mmCIF file of C-alpha atoms in Angstrom:
data_model
loop_
_atom_site.group_PDB
_atom_site.id
_atom_site.type_symbol
_atom_site.label_atom_id
_atom_site.label_comp_id
_atom_site.label_asym_id
_atom_site.label_seq_id
_atom_site.Cartn_x
_atom_site.Cartn_y
_atom_site.Cartn_z
ATOM 1 C CA GLY A 222 0.000 0.000 0.000
ATOM 2 C CA GLU A 223 0.924 3.630 -0.146
ATOM 3 C CA ASP A 224 3.209 5.006 2.528
ATOM 4 C CA VAL A 225 4.062 8.696 2.756
ATOM 5 C CA GLU A 226 6.510 9.845 5.419
ATOM 6 C CA GLN A 227 7.493 13.240 6.759
ATOM 7 C CA SER A 228 9.430 14.491 9.744
ATOM 8 C CA LEU A 229 7.090 15.844 12.406
ATOM 9 C CA PHE A 230 8.711 19.149 13.322
ATOM 10 C CA LEU A 231 10.808 21.908 11.762
ATOM 11 C CA SER A 232 11.890 25.227 13.275
ATOM 12 C CA VAL A 233 13.452 28.054 11.307
ATOM 13 C CA ARG A 234 14.254 31.715 11.918
ATOM 14 C CA GLU A 235 12.245 34.374 10.153
ATOM 15 C CA GLY A 236 13.888 35.269 6.857
ATOM 16 C CA ASP A 237 15.648 31.935 6.461
ATOM 17 C CA SER A 238 14.619 29.275 3.980
ATOM 18 C CA SER A 239 12.566 26.269 5.107
ATOM 19 C CA VAL A 240 12.874 22.872 3.492
ATOM 20 C CA ILE A 241 10.206 20.289 4.258
ATOM 21 C CA ASN A 242 10.901 16.776 3.050
ATOM 22 C CA CYS A 243 8.658 13.867 2.152
ATOM 23 C CA THR A 244 9.264 10.325 0.971
ATOM 24 C CA TYR A 245 6.743 8.005 -0.605
ATOM 25 C CA THR A 246 6.835 4.371 -1.534
ATOM 26 C CA ASP A 247 4.491 3.925 -4.463
ATOM 27 C CA SER A 248 6.329 4.371 -7.747
ATOM 28 C CA SER A 249 3.051 4.619 -9.642
ATOM 29 C CA SER A 250 2.217 7.936 -7.979
ATOM 30 C CA THR A 251 1.125 10.342 -10.651
ATOM 31 C CA TYR A 252 0.599 13.575 -8.756
ATOM 32 C CA LEU A 253 2.211 14.885 -5.611
ATOM 33 C CA TYR A 254 0.810 17.707 -3.536
ATOM 34 C CA TRP A 255 1.643 20.046 -0.706
ATOM 35 C CA TYR A 256 -1.162 21.161 1.588
ATOM 36 C CA LYS A 257 -0.956 23.728 4.390
ATOM 37 C CA GLN A 258 -3.104 23.681 7.523
ATOM 38 C CA GLU A 259 -3.220 26.771 9.683
ATOM 39 C CA PRO A 260 -4.675 26.559 13.204
ATOM 40 C CA GLY A 261 -8.438 26.103 13.157
ATOM 41 C CA ALA A 262 -8.580 25.983 9.376
ATOM 42 C CA GLY A 263 -8.936 23.322 6.741
ATOM 43 C CA LEU A 264 -6.262 22.048 4.429
ATOM 44 C CA GLN A 265 -5.243 24.504 1.750
ATOM 45 C CA LEU A 266 -3.673 23.255 -1.453
ATOM 46 C CA LEU A 267 -0.370 25.082 -1.928
ATOM 47 C CA THR A 268 0.959 23.436 -5.040
ATOM 48 C CA TYR A 269 1.196 20.158 -6.892
ATOM 49 C CA ILE A 270 3.624 18.570 -9.301
ATOM 50 C CA PHE A 271 3.231 15.923 -11.972
ATOM 51 C CA SER A 272 5.463 12.902 -11.602
ATOM 52 C CA ASN A 273 7.175 13.618 -14.916
ATOM 53 C CA MET A 274 8.466 16.967 -13.623
ATOM 54 C CA ASP A 275 11.591 17.600 -11.563
ATOM 55 C CA MET A 276 10.854 21.047 -10.280
ATOM 56 C CA LYS A 277 8.089 23.588 -9.980
ATOM 57 C CA GLN A 278 8.445 27.134 -8.726
ATOM 58 C CA ASP A 279 5.685 29.434 -7.587
ATOM 59 C CA GLN A 280 6.790 32.717 -5.995
ATOM 60 C CA ARG A 281 8.437 31.792 -2.678
ATOM 61 C CA LEU A 282 7.676 28.101 -3.077
ATOM 62 C CA THR A 283 9.911 25.617 -4.876
ATOM 63 C CA VAL A 284 8.953 21.949 -5.198
ATOM 64 C CA LEU A 285 11.634 19.424 -6.057
ATOM 65 C CA LEU A 286 10.846 15.853 -7.060
ATOM 66 C CA ASN A 287 13.393 13.061 -7.222
ATOM 67 C CA LYS A 288 11.377 10.251 -8.688
ATOM 68 C CA LYS A 289 14.219 7.756 -8.544
ATOM 69 C CA ASP A 290 14.546 8.191 -4.775
ATOM 70 C CA LYS A 291 10.801 8.853 -4.311
ATOM 71 C CA HIS A 292 11.616 12.072 -2.521
ATOM 72 C CA LEU A 293 9.629 15.302 -2.604
ATOM 73 C CA SER A 294 10.588 18.557 -0.971
ATOM 74 C CA LEU A 295 9.028 21.962 -0.454
ATOM 75 C CA ARG A 296 11.300 24.947 -0.066
ATOM 76 C CA ILE A 297 9.884 28.192 1.294
ATOM 77 C CA ALA A 298 12.149 31.156 0.670
ATOM 78 C CA ASP A 299 12.271 34.095 3.109
ATOM 79 C CA THR A 300 10.095 32.283 5.638
ATOM 80 C CA GLN A 301 7.652 34.526 7.504
ATOM 81 C CA THR A 302 5.793 34.056 10.771
ATOM 82 C CA GLY A 303 2.618 33.620 8.739
ATOM 83 C CA ASP A 304 4.122 30.489 7.239
ATOM 84 C CA SER A 305 3.881 28.729 10.613
ATOM 85 C CA ALA A 306 1.496 25.834 10.024
ATOM 86 C CA ILE A 307 1.363 22.096 9.447
ATOM 87 C CA TYR A 308 2.435 21.078 5.942
ATOM 88 C CA PHE A 309 1.143 17.820 4.496
ATOM 89 C CA CYS A 310 2.630 15.964 1.595
ATOM 90 C CA ALA A 311 0.117 13.891 -0.402
ATOM 91 C CA GLU A 312 0.151 11.702 -3.448
ATOM 92 C CA SER A 313 -2.351 10.136 -5.791
ATOM 93 C CA MET A 314 -2.182 7.657 -8.614
ATOM 94 C CA GLY A 315 -4.802 9.192 -10.790
ATOM 95 C CA ALA A 316 -7.740 8.110 -8.679
ATOM 96 C CA ASN A 317 -9.438 10.763 -6.667
ATOM 97 C CA ASN A 318 -8.140 9.542 -3.332
ATOM 98 C CA LEU A 319 -5.292 11.393 -1.730
ATOM 99 C CA PHE A 320 -2.731 9.607 0.430
ATOM 100 C CA PHE A 321 -1.231 11.917 3.015
ATOM 101 C CA GLY A 322 1.854 11.977 5.167
ATOM 102 C CA THR A 323 1.784 12.696 8.883
ATOM 103 C CA GLY A 324 2.368 16.401 8.402
ATOM 104 C CA THR A 325 5.334 18.580 9.375
ATOM 105 C CA ARG A 326 4.729 21.330 11.896
ATOM 106 C CA LEU A 327 6.735 24.363 10.819
ATOM 107 C CA THR A 328 7.501 26.904 13.524
ATOM 108 C CA VAL A 329 8.955 30.235 12.447
ATOM 109 C CA ILE A 330 10.937 31.996 15.145
ATOM 110 C CA PRO A 331 10.810 35.816 14.945
ATOM 111 C CA GLU B 89 -18.304 31.965 -2.094
ATOM 112 C CA ALA B 90 -18.670 29.864 1.061
ATOM 113 C CA GLY B 91 -16.121 27.133 1.543
ATOM 114 C CA VAL B 92 -16.618 23.629 2.850
ATOM 115 C CA THR B 93 -18.198 23.746 6.282
ATOM 116 C CA GLN B 94 -18.334 21.080 8.938
ATOM 117 C CA PHE B 95 -20.391 20.727 12.070
ATOM 118 C CA PRO B 96 -19.700 20.431 14.912
ATOM 119 C CA SER B 97 -16.175 21.741 15.240
ATOM 120 C CA HIS B 98 -15.647 19.630 18.350
ATOM 121 C CA SER B 99 -17.484 16.684 19.842
ATOM 122 C CA VAL B 100 -16.759 14.872 23.083
ATOM 123 C CA ILE B 101 -18.709 11.687 23.691
ATOM 124 C CA GLU B 102 -18.458 8.572 25.779
ATOM 125 C CA LYS B 103 -17.594 5.165 24.424
ATOM 126 C CA GLY B 104 -20.717 3.439 23.176
ATOM 127 C CA GLN B 105 -22.556 6.625 22.262
ATOM 128 C CA THR B 106 -23.515 7.747 18.778
ATOM 129 C CA VAL B 107 -22.179 10.808 16.999
ATOM 130 C CA THR B 108 -23.160 12.305 13.658
ATOM 131 C CA LEU B 109 -20.830 14.624 11.801
ATOM 132 C CA ARG B 110 -22.057 16.862 9.024
ATOM 133 C CA CYS B 111 -20.327 18.286 5.987
ATOM 134 C CA ASP B 112 -21.663 20.928 3.625
ATOM 135 C CA PRO B 113 -19.598 21.006 0.444
ATOM 136 C CA ILE B 114 -19.112 23.982 -1.803
ATOM 137 C CA SER B 115 -22.302 24.579 -3.733
ATOM 138 C CA GLY B 116 -22.253 22.789 -7.070
ATOM 139 C CA HIS B 117 -19.501 20.366 -6.159
ATOM 140 C CA ASP B 118 -20.439 16.825 -7.088
ATOM 141 C CA ASN B 119 -17.510 15.116 -5.387
ATOM 142 C CA LEU B 120 -17.426 14.841 -1.616
ATOM 143 C CA TYR B 121 -14.750 13.081 0.408
ATOM 144 C CA TRP B 122 -14.303 12.119 4.031
ATOM 145 C CA TYR B 123 -10.839 11.762 5.593
ATOM 146 C CA ARG B 124 -9.673 11.129 9.135
ATOM 147 C CA ARG B 125 -6.513 12.015 11.050
ATOM 148 C CA VAL B 126 -5.845 10.040 14.178
ATOM 149 C CA MET B 127 -3.584 11.879 16.639
ATOM 150 C CA GLY B 128 -0.083 12.328 15.252
ATOM 151 C CA LYS B 129 -0.661 10.076 12.273
ATOM 152 C CA GLU B 130 -1.340 10.624 8.610
ATOM 153 C CA ILE B 131 -4.639 11.783 7.181
ATOM 154 C CA LYS B 132 -6.424 8.746 5.801
ATOM 155 C CA PHE B 133 -9.096 8.541 3.145
ATOM 156 C CA LEU B 134 -12.453 7.140 4.259
ATOM 157 C CA LEU B 135 -14.807 7.430 1.310
ATOM 158 C CA HIS B 136 -15.805 9.367 -1.774
ATOM 159 C CA PHE B 137 -19.272 10.347 -2.999
ATOM 160 C CA VAL B 138 -20.132 11.421 -6.505
ATOM 161 C CA LYS B 139 -23.411 13.200 -6.038
ATOM 162 C CA GLU B 140 -25.443 10.834 -3.859
ATOM 163 C CA SER B 141 -23.612 7.659 -4.833
ATOM 164 C CA LYS B 142 -20.698 6.092 -3.005
ATOM 165 C CA GLN B 143 -17.887 5.956 -5.519
ATOM 166 C CA ASP B 144 -15.302 4.428 -3.209
ATOM 167 C CA GLU B 145 -15.706 3.448 0.419
ATOM 168 C CA SER B 146 -12.583 1.341 0.692
ATOM 169 C CA GLY B 147 -11.219 3.437 3.552
ATOM 170 C CA MET B 148 -14.148 2.996 5.919
ATOM 171 C CA PRO B 149 -12.702 1.225 8.962
ATOM 172 C CA ASN B 150 -15.678 -0.959 9.891
ATOM 173 C CA ASN B 151 -19.449 -1.185 9.898
ATOM 174 C CA ARG B 152 -19.768 1.171 12.865
ATOM 175 C CA PHE B 153 -19.286 3.988 10.362
ATOM 176 C CA LEU B 154 -22.153 4.990 8.095
ATOM 177 C CA ALA B 155 -21.937 7.801 5.564
ATOM 178 C CA GLU B 156 -24.837 9.228 3.642
ATOM 179 C CA ARG B 157 -25.355 11.972 1.120
ATOM 180 C CA THR B 158 -29.056 12.126 0.443
ATOM 181 C CA GLY B 159 -29.942 14.385 -2.451
ATOM 182 C CA GLY B 160 -26.304 14.834 -3.336
ATOM 183 C CA THR B 161 -25.823 17.939 -1.220
ATOM 184 C CA TYR B 162 -24.605 17.718 2.353
ATOM 185 C CA SER B 163 -23.225 14.530 3.845
ATOM 186 C CA THR B 164 -23.346 12.954 7.267
ATOM 187 C CA LEU B 165 -20.955 10.503 8.854
ATOM 188 C CA LYS B 166 -22.392 8.557 11.758
ATOM 189 C CA VAL B 167 -20.331 6.542 14.200
ATOM 190 C CA GLN B 168 -22.387 4.038 16.182
ATOM 191 C CA PRO B 169 -21.320 2.895 18.706
ATOM 192 C CA ALA B 170 -18.216 5.015 19.117
ATOM 193 C CA GLU B 171 -15.003 3.434 20.383
ATOM 194 C CA LEU B 172 -11.899 5.026 21.877
ATOM 195 C CA GLU B 173 -9.865 4.499 18.699
ATOM 196 C CA ASP B 174 -12.362 6.574 16.719
ATOM 197 C CA SER B 175 -10.964 9.748 18.285
ATOM 198 C CA GLY B 176 -9.362 12.062 15.775
ATOM 199 C CA VAL B 177 -10.077 14.877 13.364
ATOM 200 C CA TYR B 178 -12.535 14.135 10.588
ATOM 201 C CA PHE B 179 -12.064 16.217 7.455
ATOM 202 C CA CYS B 180 -14.461 16.673 4.606
ATOM 203 C CA ALA B 181 -13.439 17.861 1.158
ATOM 204 C CA SER B 182 -15.266 18.608 -2.053
ATOM 205 C CA SER B 183 -14.314 19.071 -5.670
ATOM 206 C CA GLN B 184 -16.274 20.115 -8.676
ATOM 207 C CA ASP B 185 -15.189 18.211 -11.695
ATOM 208 C CA GLU B 186 -17.572 15.784 -13.390
ATOM 209 C CA THR B 187 -15.274 14.890 -16.219
ATOM 210 C CA GLY B 188 -12.728 12.976 -14.197
ATOM 211 C CA ASP B 189 -9.901 15.473 -14.393
ATOM 212 C CA ILE B 190 -7.599 14.024 -11.809
ATOM 213 C CA THR B 191 -6.032 17.324 -10.937
ATOM 214 C CA ASP B 192 -9.332 18.733 -9.785
ATOM 215 C CA THR B 193 -8.605 20.552 -6.551
ATOM 216 C CA GLN B 194 -10.105 19.191 -3.378
ATOM 217 C CA TYR B 195 -11.198 21.961 -1.020
ATOM 218 C CA PHE B 196 -11.112 20.957 2.606
ATOM 219 C CA GLY B 197 -13.250 21.945 5.542
ATOM 220 C CA PRO B 198 -11.790 22.840 8.949
ATOM 221 C CA GLY B 199 -12.514 19.386 10.340
ATOM 222 C CA THR B 200 -14.448 18.032 13.299
ATOM 223 C CA ARG B 201 -12.381 17.032 16.293
ATOM 224 C CA LEU B 202 -13.953 13.950 17.854
ATOM 225 C CA THR B 203 -12.920 12.785 21.307
ATOM 226 C CA VAL B 204 -14.259 9.494 22.609
ATOM 227 C CA LEU B 205 -13.800 9.003 26.360
#
């Protein structure tokens, strides 16, 4: 079955870059996603990447995909206190179901 | 435009009781999903409705869980009788697409935190 793993916690100083990592086991994954959950709110889709891409950049966000190692990362440049949240990696194989990781709690220190 | 809403936001019940969670998807969205996050673990898929029909219920843990979506609008998820291991956050999501575009964004609600004592 699908297995998506993330480290549970990450702390960075305001203005530094954050890198959140994710590994997955299913090589047939077609789409990989990053969701953000702020306190008391639902999951917000930040970005997604097709499995045939290596990189996707969107303003302060950079997604890197190493399909050989089944490794996905999310880099947030110039991290701000408003970026403090839980970040979930998720993957799908073309069906509608999303398979999520445990989430990484990012704490930004002023 | 209103987002996905869920009610209640929190529920505390005793083992053996019944709880019903409600999800109102974004108006016009045919696809509705239920997910669950048990404390500290990953978010897991429970089931998927397309309109009023269950498209995939492979993630439902057991027959104590019953999901309905009468009329293809809001959905309820009933747990009867609740057990301690049912505690967690239950998320609902909806998406619009009817054509099967697999990149169709799922919009999530804030979740219902269920605590079973």
